[in-house]
Amino acid sequence: MQLIPSDFVIGDVYFPPFLIAGLLGFVAAWLTTQLLNRYRLSRFFAYPPIVLLAMAVIYTVVIGTFLIPA
Amino acid sequence: MILSRRFKEAVKTALAITIAIGIALSMDWDKPEWAGFTVAFISLATVGQSLNQGAMRLLGTLLGALAALSIIALFAQERWLYMLALSVFAAFCIYMKGGTRHQYFWQISGVACVIIAVEAGFDPVNAFETAVQRTEETSLGVLVYSLVSVLLWPSSTGSEFTAVVAKLVSTQQKLFEASMRGMVGQGGAEESDPLRAQAIQQHARFSQLLEGAVTESYEIWEQRHQWRAYRTQVAEFAQALEGWRDSFSELRGLDLGLLLPNLVDFDTELQGRLTEIAGMHQGQAPTRQPQVVDLTVDTAAIRDLSHFHQAALTVTRSRLQQLEQVTRAIFDSVSEIRGFGRGSAKVLRPTSRTGFSLPDPDRIAPAIRVLATLWLAYLAYIYVPDIPGGTGFVIFSGSVGMALATVPQAGVSLLFVPAAASVLFAGGLYIFVMPQLSSYTSLGLLIFALTFAICYLFAAPRQVVGRALGLAMFFAIAGITNEQSYSFLAVADTALMFPLVLFVVAVTAYIPISTRPRVVFLRLLARFFRSAEHLLSTLRWDPDHRPGRMDALRKAFYTRELTTLPHKLESWVGALDTDTLGGTTPQQVQGLVTSLQALSYRMQGLLEARSHHQADFLVQELLADIRDWRVLAQDACKRLSEDPASGTREGFRAKLDDVLKHLEERIEDTFDQAGSEQLSAQDGEHFYRLLGAYRGVSEAMVAYAGSTDTINWDRWRESRF
């Protein structure tokens, strides 16, 4: 595992990797929920807002661990 | 060139903000943008309304500052108790904002308390100074906006108020005429429904303008009690009209001209009163005083009718008598207001409704949302190191959460565009333009241009929170001071804070209590039928049961629920995303709400009819039958509270027809047995009113079942993200 933090650089602005992972995680969770809505699979969840939050956290952790490690 | 009202209002707000900030800078006050915030939040349509808002803002700030200083004094060293006290005060303010009066005062108290307490809480030494400065700058904002709105394109409430009052009277008169034609079978709902919608809108506008007009005009202020009484009476008239119109279906086939011999005279008298009222509003003295008319019933002719027709006629007569009383009271109020009264006219004061001080679930929910928002932001501030915005993040989350809490229909998504546009635009100006400026002349021009653009582009009433957030983000990024310094970090920090604020507000919109329209609608519908079920259970005849204090409170609570829930449901119809409801249209949902409104009126009529004494003989003879009917209706309400689609129109109709047929026979037998000493004329009337009210409730339930048939409930109940 890489132990040195790897910042994202856009122009001269440095962004922390966790911020990018969090943004991508939220976008991925939102896209998943749109698909679940589209195919009417959302009806199998008792309380969708909590599921959206949980998915955002799971995606962020996965992206942060494997795709954009700090 | 004719300038639009939107343009003028944007110029006034932008000019007032520029002047207020300029004065604050010249006085060397810290954080001059507070004066700008004040102007942004008080800028409403007319002078009167704005002055009223300004006074409310000033008083609200004083209370907020006092509460914040008390919290700092008591819990400066205890961060959890500190936040607990602060969040409870903010939640209390939002609960109070849900009431009928001084909503703005309570909102500002909550916002001011959060701003002062969070800003000053971490620096208790300067807390008092911060509170004083906030109060000073708020006063400055109020004063500057008041002067600008009075001197530049003054838009007086007076002319619009007079016009709305006249329009409301005229619409109600037309609605009465159309309803009278509908009762005798010469008109239909297509004529009266648009008038009804117009009357509701005009009454809402009249109520809105009245408070502004009271502040603006000394003449109206002097008569404010009469005007408020008039507002209540006009609402009572509208309600009586609705209740009367709902009973027409049961009068079909009856020759009302024969059964109510002086119906034409009665109609002429009421029409005459409404014409005189309209004339008095236009300054014409009344040509005649109202005459008391008693709507008589041809007792010989009604003997041939079925008992249910007699009951329907009794209910209609009592509704018409109610209209007669209300129009007389309105006539007296208007002649007093317009100076045509003889001094002895008795003006009714607004009646306080029982149970309106009881806790309201729809006021508690926003308070819980504000608590959750503040705690989420505070925990993030404590546990996430260097969170963007710092204390500003808590302040913004709390302020936006409070602004949104009481208008849950306005989604968080409406805030995104104005806030993002402000951040981008203000960031660009801060980095590239502001460093080139050297005096307040150039900075003032920049502030004016930007605030004008925000106010002009986001001028619609539903964008008011977005507009305020946009202005607030601009001032937060610009950080205007006399010794201006520039830092890219400040822009980046604020830009990152804004999505976090929206995230916190969005989370608390769904957790712990969802404000999703489709979910809220079903929740309110279930509450409506639970209330109806409870109220039906209170109608039982049980001489051994004496209702206690708790029973009375519960009854008052459910009565209020029953009265107010149809209006609340109506406010959610526009927010529903009908594309996801599997073919259900907004018109069908509106039809459902209208049928619930009718059911609500019928239930109120039943409660009122049940409160009259009934002859012991009739109670003994018909108790079991009436009880069966009540239990049937109660069961139906219980099932509807669990599933709003349980039962079909045909099913309800068949059951109702069975009950009516059986009861008709039983009443026939009972009346045959009854001697004149056992049953007075008044007993008969009370009994028919009760019978008509029961039938009205049942008919309204049949109509409700009919309106649900067209709705795709399976798709509605499905969970969605």
PDB file of C-alpha atoms in Angstrom, chain B residues 223-342:
ATOM      1  CA  GLN B 223     -59.425  49.509  12.445  1.00  0.00           C
ATOM      2  CA  ARG B 224     -57.105  46.514  12.665  1.00  0.00           C
ATOM      3  CA  HIS B 225     -59.359  44.523  15.038  1.00  0.00           C
ATOM      4  CA  GLN B 226     -62.332  45.013  12.734  1.00  0.00           C
ATOM      5  CA  TRP B 227     -60.258  44.060   9.691  1.00  0.00           C
ATOM      6  CA  ARG B 228     -59.003  40.896  11.395  1.00  0.00           C
ATOM      7  CA  ALA B 229     -62.551  40.049  12.461  1.00  0.00           C
ATOM      8  CA  TYR B 230     -63.649  40.652   8.880  1.00  0.00           C
ATOM      9  CA  ARG B 231     -60.932  38.260   7.642  1.00  0.00           C
ATOM     10  CA  THR B 232     -62.232  35.547   9.990  1.00  0.00           C
ATOM     11  CA  GLN B 233     -65.842  36.172   8.951  1.00  0.00           C
ATOM     12  CA  VAL B 234     -64.974  35.969   5.252  1.00  0.00           C
ATOM     13  CA  ALA B 235     -63.265  32.628   5.932  1.00  0.00           C
ATOM     14  CA  GLU B 236     -66.349  31.455   7.857  1.00  0.00           C
ATOM     15  CA  PHE B 237     -68.539  32.515   4.943  1.00  0.00           C
ATOM     16  CA  ALA B 238     -66.387  30.503   2.522  1.00  0.00           C
ATOM     17  CA  GLN B 239     -66.553  27.485   4.817  1.00  0.00           C
ATOM     18  CA  ALA B 240     -70.335  27.724   5.241  1.00  0.00           C
ATOM     19  CA  LEU B 241     -70.663  28.051   1.466  1.00  0.00           C
ATOM     20  CA  GLU B 242     -68.597  24.896   0.964  1.00  0.00           C
ATOM     21  CA  GLY B 243     -70.600  22.929   3.499  1.00  0.00           C
ATOM     22  CA  TRP B 244     -73.835  24.050   1.866  1.00  0.00           C
ATOM     23  CA  ARG B 245     -72.659  23.181  -1.650  1.00  0.00           C
ATOM     24  CA  ASP B 246     -71.619  19.704  -0.546  1.00  0.00           C
ATOM     25  CA  SER B 247     -75.188  18.792   0.417  1.00  0.00           C
ATOM     26  CA  PHE B 248     -76.678  19.420  -3.060  1.00  0.00           C
ATOM     27  CA  SER B 249     -76.368  15.810  -4.245  1.00  0.00           C
ATOM     28  CA  GLU B 250     -78.911  14.679  -1.632  1.00  0.00           C
ATOM     29  CA  LEU B 251     -81.463  17.296  -2.749  1.00  0.00           C
ATOM     30  CA  ARG B 252     -81.750  16.001  -6.312  1.00  0.00           C
ATOM     31  CA  GLY B 253     -85.333  15.535  -7.439  1.00  0.00           C
ATOM     32  CA  LEU B 254     -86.827  17.769  -4.729  1.00  0.00           C
ATOM     33  CA  ASP B 255     -88.969  20.767  -5.644  1.00  0.00           C
ATOM     34  CA  LEU B 256     -87.193  23.294  -3.443  1.00  0.00           C
ATOM     35  CA  GLY B 257     -89.437  26.156  -4.551  1.00  0.00           C
ATOM     36  CA  LEU B 258     -92.372  24.306  -3.035  1.00  0.00           C
ATOM     37  CA  LEU B 259     -90.605  22.972   0.059  1.00  0.00           C
ATOM     38  CA  LEU B 260     -88.915  26.268   0.967  1.00  0.00           C
ATOM     39  CA  PRO B 261     -91.582  28.849   0.064  1.00  0.00           C
ATOM     40  CA  ASN B 262     -89.505  31.944   0.838  1.00  0.00           C
ATOM     41  CA  LEU B 263     -86.307  30.691  -0.814  1.00  0.00           C
ATOM     42  CA  VAL B 264     -86.502  33.428  -3.481  1.00  0.00           C
ATOM     43  CA  ASP B 265     -86.894  36.165  -0.827  1.00  0.00           C
ATOM     44  CA  PHE B 266     -84.060  34.641   1.146  1.00  0.00           C
ATOM     45  CA  ASP B 267     -81.837  34.592  -1.948  1.00  0.00           C
ATOM     46  CA  THR B 268     -82.749  38.198  -2.798  1.00  0.00           C
ATOM     47  CA  GLU B 269     -81.958  39.355   0.743  1.00  0.00           C
ATOM     48  CA  LEU B 270     -78.537  37.673   0.792  1.00  0.00           C
ATOM     49  CA  GLN B 271     -77.685  38.874  -2.716  1.00  0.00           C
ATOM     50  CA  GLY B 272     -78.716  42.382  -1.663  1.00  0.00           C
ATOM     51  CA  ARG B 273     -76.436  42.226   1.374  1.00  0.00           C
ATOM     52  CA  LEU B 274     -73.472  41.101  -0.711  1.00  0.00           C
ATOM     53  CA  THR B 275     -74.131  43.938  -3.199  1.00  0.00           C
ATOM     54  CA  GLU B 276     -74.309  46.459  -0.354  1.00  0.00           C
ATOM     55  CA  ILE B 277     -71.045  45.076   1.099  1.00  0.00           C
ATOM     56  CA  ALA B 278     -69.320  45.472  -2.284  1.00  0.00           C
ATOM     57  CA  GLY B 279     -70.737  49.021  -2.540  1.00  0.00           C
ATOM     58  CA  MET B 280     -69.494  49.964   0.949  1.00  0.00           C
ATOM     59  CA  HIS B 281     -65.980  48.811   0.005  1.00  0.00           C
ATOM     60  CA  GLN B 282     -66.181  51.296  -2.880  1.00  0.00           C
ATOM     61  CA  GLY B 283     -67.223  54.093  -0.547  1.00  0.00           C
ATOM     62  CA  GLN B 284     -70.976  54.054  -1.196  1.00  0.00           C
ATOM     63  CA  ALA B 285     -73.238  54.292   1.838  1.00  0.00           C
ATOM     64  CA  PRO B 286     -75.610  51.316   2.222  1.00  0.00           C
ATOM     65  CA  THR B 287     -79.116  52.011   0.925  1.00  0.00           C
ATOM     66  CA  ARG B 288     -80.687  49.521   3.331  1.00  0.00           C
ATOM     67  CA  GLN B 289     -79.888  47.569   6.470  1.00  0.00           C
ATOM     68  CA  PRO B 290     -79.947  43.760   6.505  1.00  0.00           C
ATOM     69  CA  GLN B 291     -83.283  42.215   7.460  1.00  0.00           C
ATOM     70  CA  VAL B 292     -83.334  39.025   9.490  1.00  0.00           C
ATOM     71  CA  VAL B 293     -84.871  36.313   7.300  1.00  0.00           C
ATOM     72  CA  ASP B 294     -85.962  32.965   8.560  1.00  0.00           C
ATOM     73  CA  LEU B 295     -86.027  30.301   5.886  1.00  0.00           C
ATOM     74  CA  THR B 296     -89.330  28.565   6.423  1.00  0.00           C
ATOM     75  CA  VAL B 297     -90.175  24.995   5.488  1.00  0.00           C
ATOM     76  CA  ASP B 298     -93.595  23.950   4.205  1.00  0.00           C
ATOM     77  CA  THR B 299     -94.414  21.378   6.861  1.00  0.00           C
ATOM     78  CA  ALA B 300     -97.349  19.954   4.913  1.00  0.00           C
ATOM     79  CA  ALA B 301     -95.293  19.404   1.767  1.00  0.00           C
ATOM     80  CA  ILE B 302     -92.367  17.721   3.490  1.00  0.00           C
ATOM     81  CA  ARG B 303     -94.550  15.074   5.115  1.00  0.00           C
ATOM     82  CA  ASP B 304     -94.670  13.215   1.797  1.00  0.00           C
ATOM     83  CA  LEU B 305     -90.881  13.026   1.601  1.00  0.00           C
ATOM     84  CA  SER B 306     -88.743  10.135   2.814  1.00  0.00           C
ATOM     85  CA  HIS B 307     -87.055  10.652   6.174  1.00  0.00           C
ATOM     86  CA  PHE B 308     -83.686  10.992   4.475  1.00  0.00           C
ATOM     87  CA  HIS B 309     -84.956  13.703   2.161  1.00  0.00           C
ATOM     88  CA  GLN B 310     -86.408  15.490   5.170  1.00  0.00           C
ATOM     89  CA  ALA B 311     -83.046  15.150   6.892  1.00  0.00           C
ATOM     90  CA  ALA B 312     -81.186  16.524   3.813  1.00  0.00           C
ATOM     91  CA  LEU B 313     -83.579  19.463   3.704  1.00  0.00           C
ATOM     92  CA  THR B 314     -83.041  20.180   7.407  1.00  0.00           C
ATOM     93  CA  VAL B 315     -79.266  20.162   6.949  1.00  0.00           C
ATOM     94  CA  THR B 316     -79.477  22.470   3.926  1.00  0.00           C
ATOM     95  CA  ARG B 317     -81.756  24.845   5.779  1.00  0.00           C
ATOM     96  CA  SER B 318     -79.379  25.036   8.734  1.00  0.00           C
ATOM     97  CA  ARG B 319     -76.454  25.741   6.364  1.00  0.00           C
ATOM     98  CA  LEU B 320     -78.413  28.539   4.690  1.00  0.00           C
ATOM     99  CA  GLN B 321     -79.311  30.006   8.067  1.00  0.00           C
ATOM    100  CA  GLN B 322     -75.624  29.941   8.918  1.00  0.00           C
ATOM    101  CA  LEU B 323     -74.881  31.881   5.718  1.00  0.00           C
ATOM    102  CA  GLU B 324     -77.566  34.370   6.702  1.00  0.00           C
ATOM    103  CA  GLN B 325     -75.913  34.956  10.081  1.00  0.00           C
ATOM    104  CA  VAL B 326     -72.403  35.255   8.662  1.00  0.00           C
ATOM    105  CA  THR B 327     -73.414  37.717   5.917  1.00  0.00           C
ATOM    106  CA  ARG B 328     -75.167  39.848   8.531  1.00  0.00           C
ATOM    107  CA  ALA B 329     -72.003  39.876  10.648  1.00  0.00           C
ATOM    108  CA  ILE B 330     -69.907  40.762   7.580  1.00  0.00           C
ATOM    109  CA  PHE B 331     -72.294  43.594   6.733  1.00  0.00           C
ATOM    110  CA  ASP B 332     -71.931  45.007  10.273  1.00  0.00           C
ATOM    111  CA  SER B 333     -68.139  44.696  10.187  1.00  0.00           C
ATOM    112  CA  VAL B 334     -67.821  46.414   6.818  1.00  0.00           C
ATOM    113  CA  SER B 335     -70.165  49.255   7.770  1.00  0.00           C
ATOM    114  CA  GLU B 336     -68.069  49.769  10.916  1.00  0.00           C
ATOM    115  CA  ILE B 337     -64.788  49.654   8.961  1.00  0.00           C
ATOM    116  CA  ARG B 338     -65.982  52.021   6.233  1.00  0.00           C
ATOM    117  CA  GLY B 339     -67.555  54.419   8.695  1.00  0.00           C
ATOM    118  CA  PHE B 340     -71.197  53.744   7.835  1.00  0.00           C
ATOM    119  CA  GLY B 341     -71.969  52.030  11.138  1.00  0.00           C
ATOM    120  CA  ARG B 342     -74.523  53.484  13.487  1.00  0.00           C
TER     121      ARG B 342
END
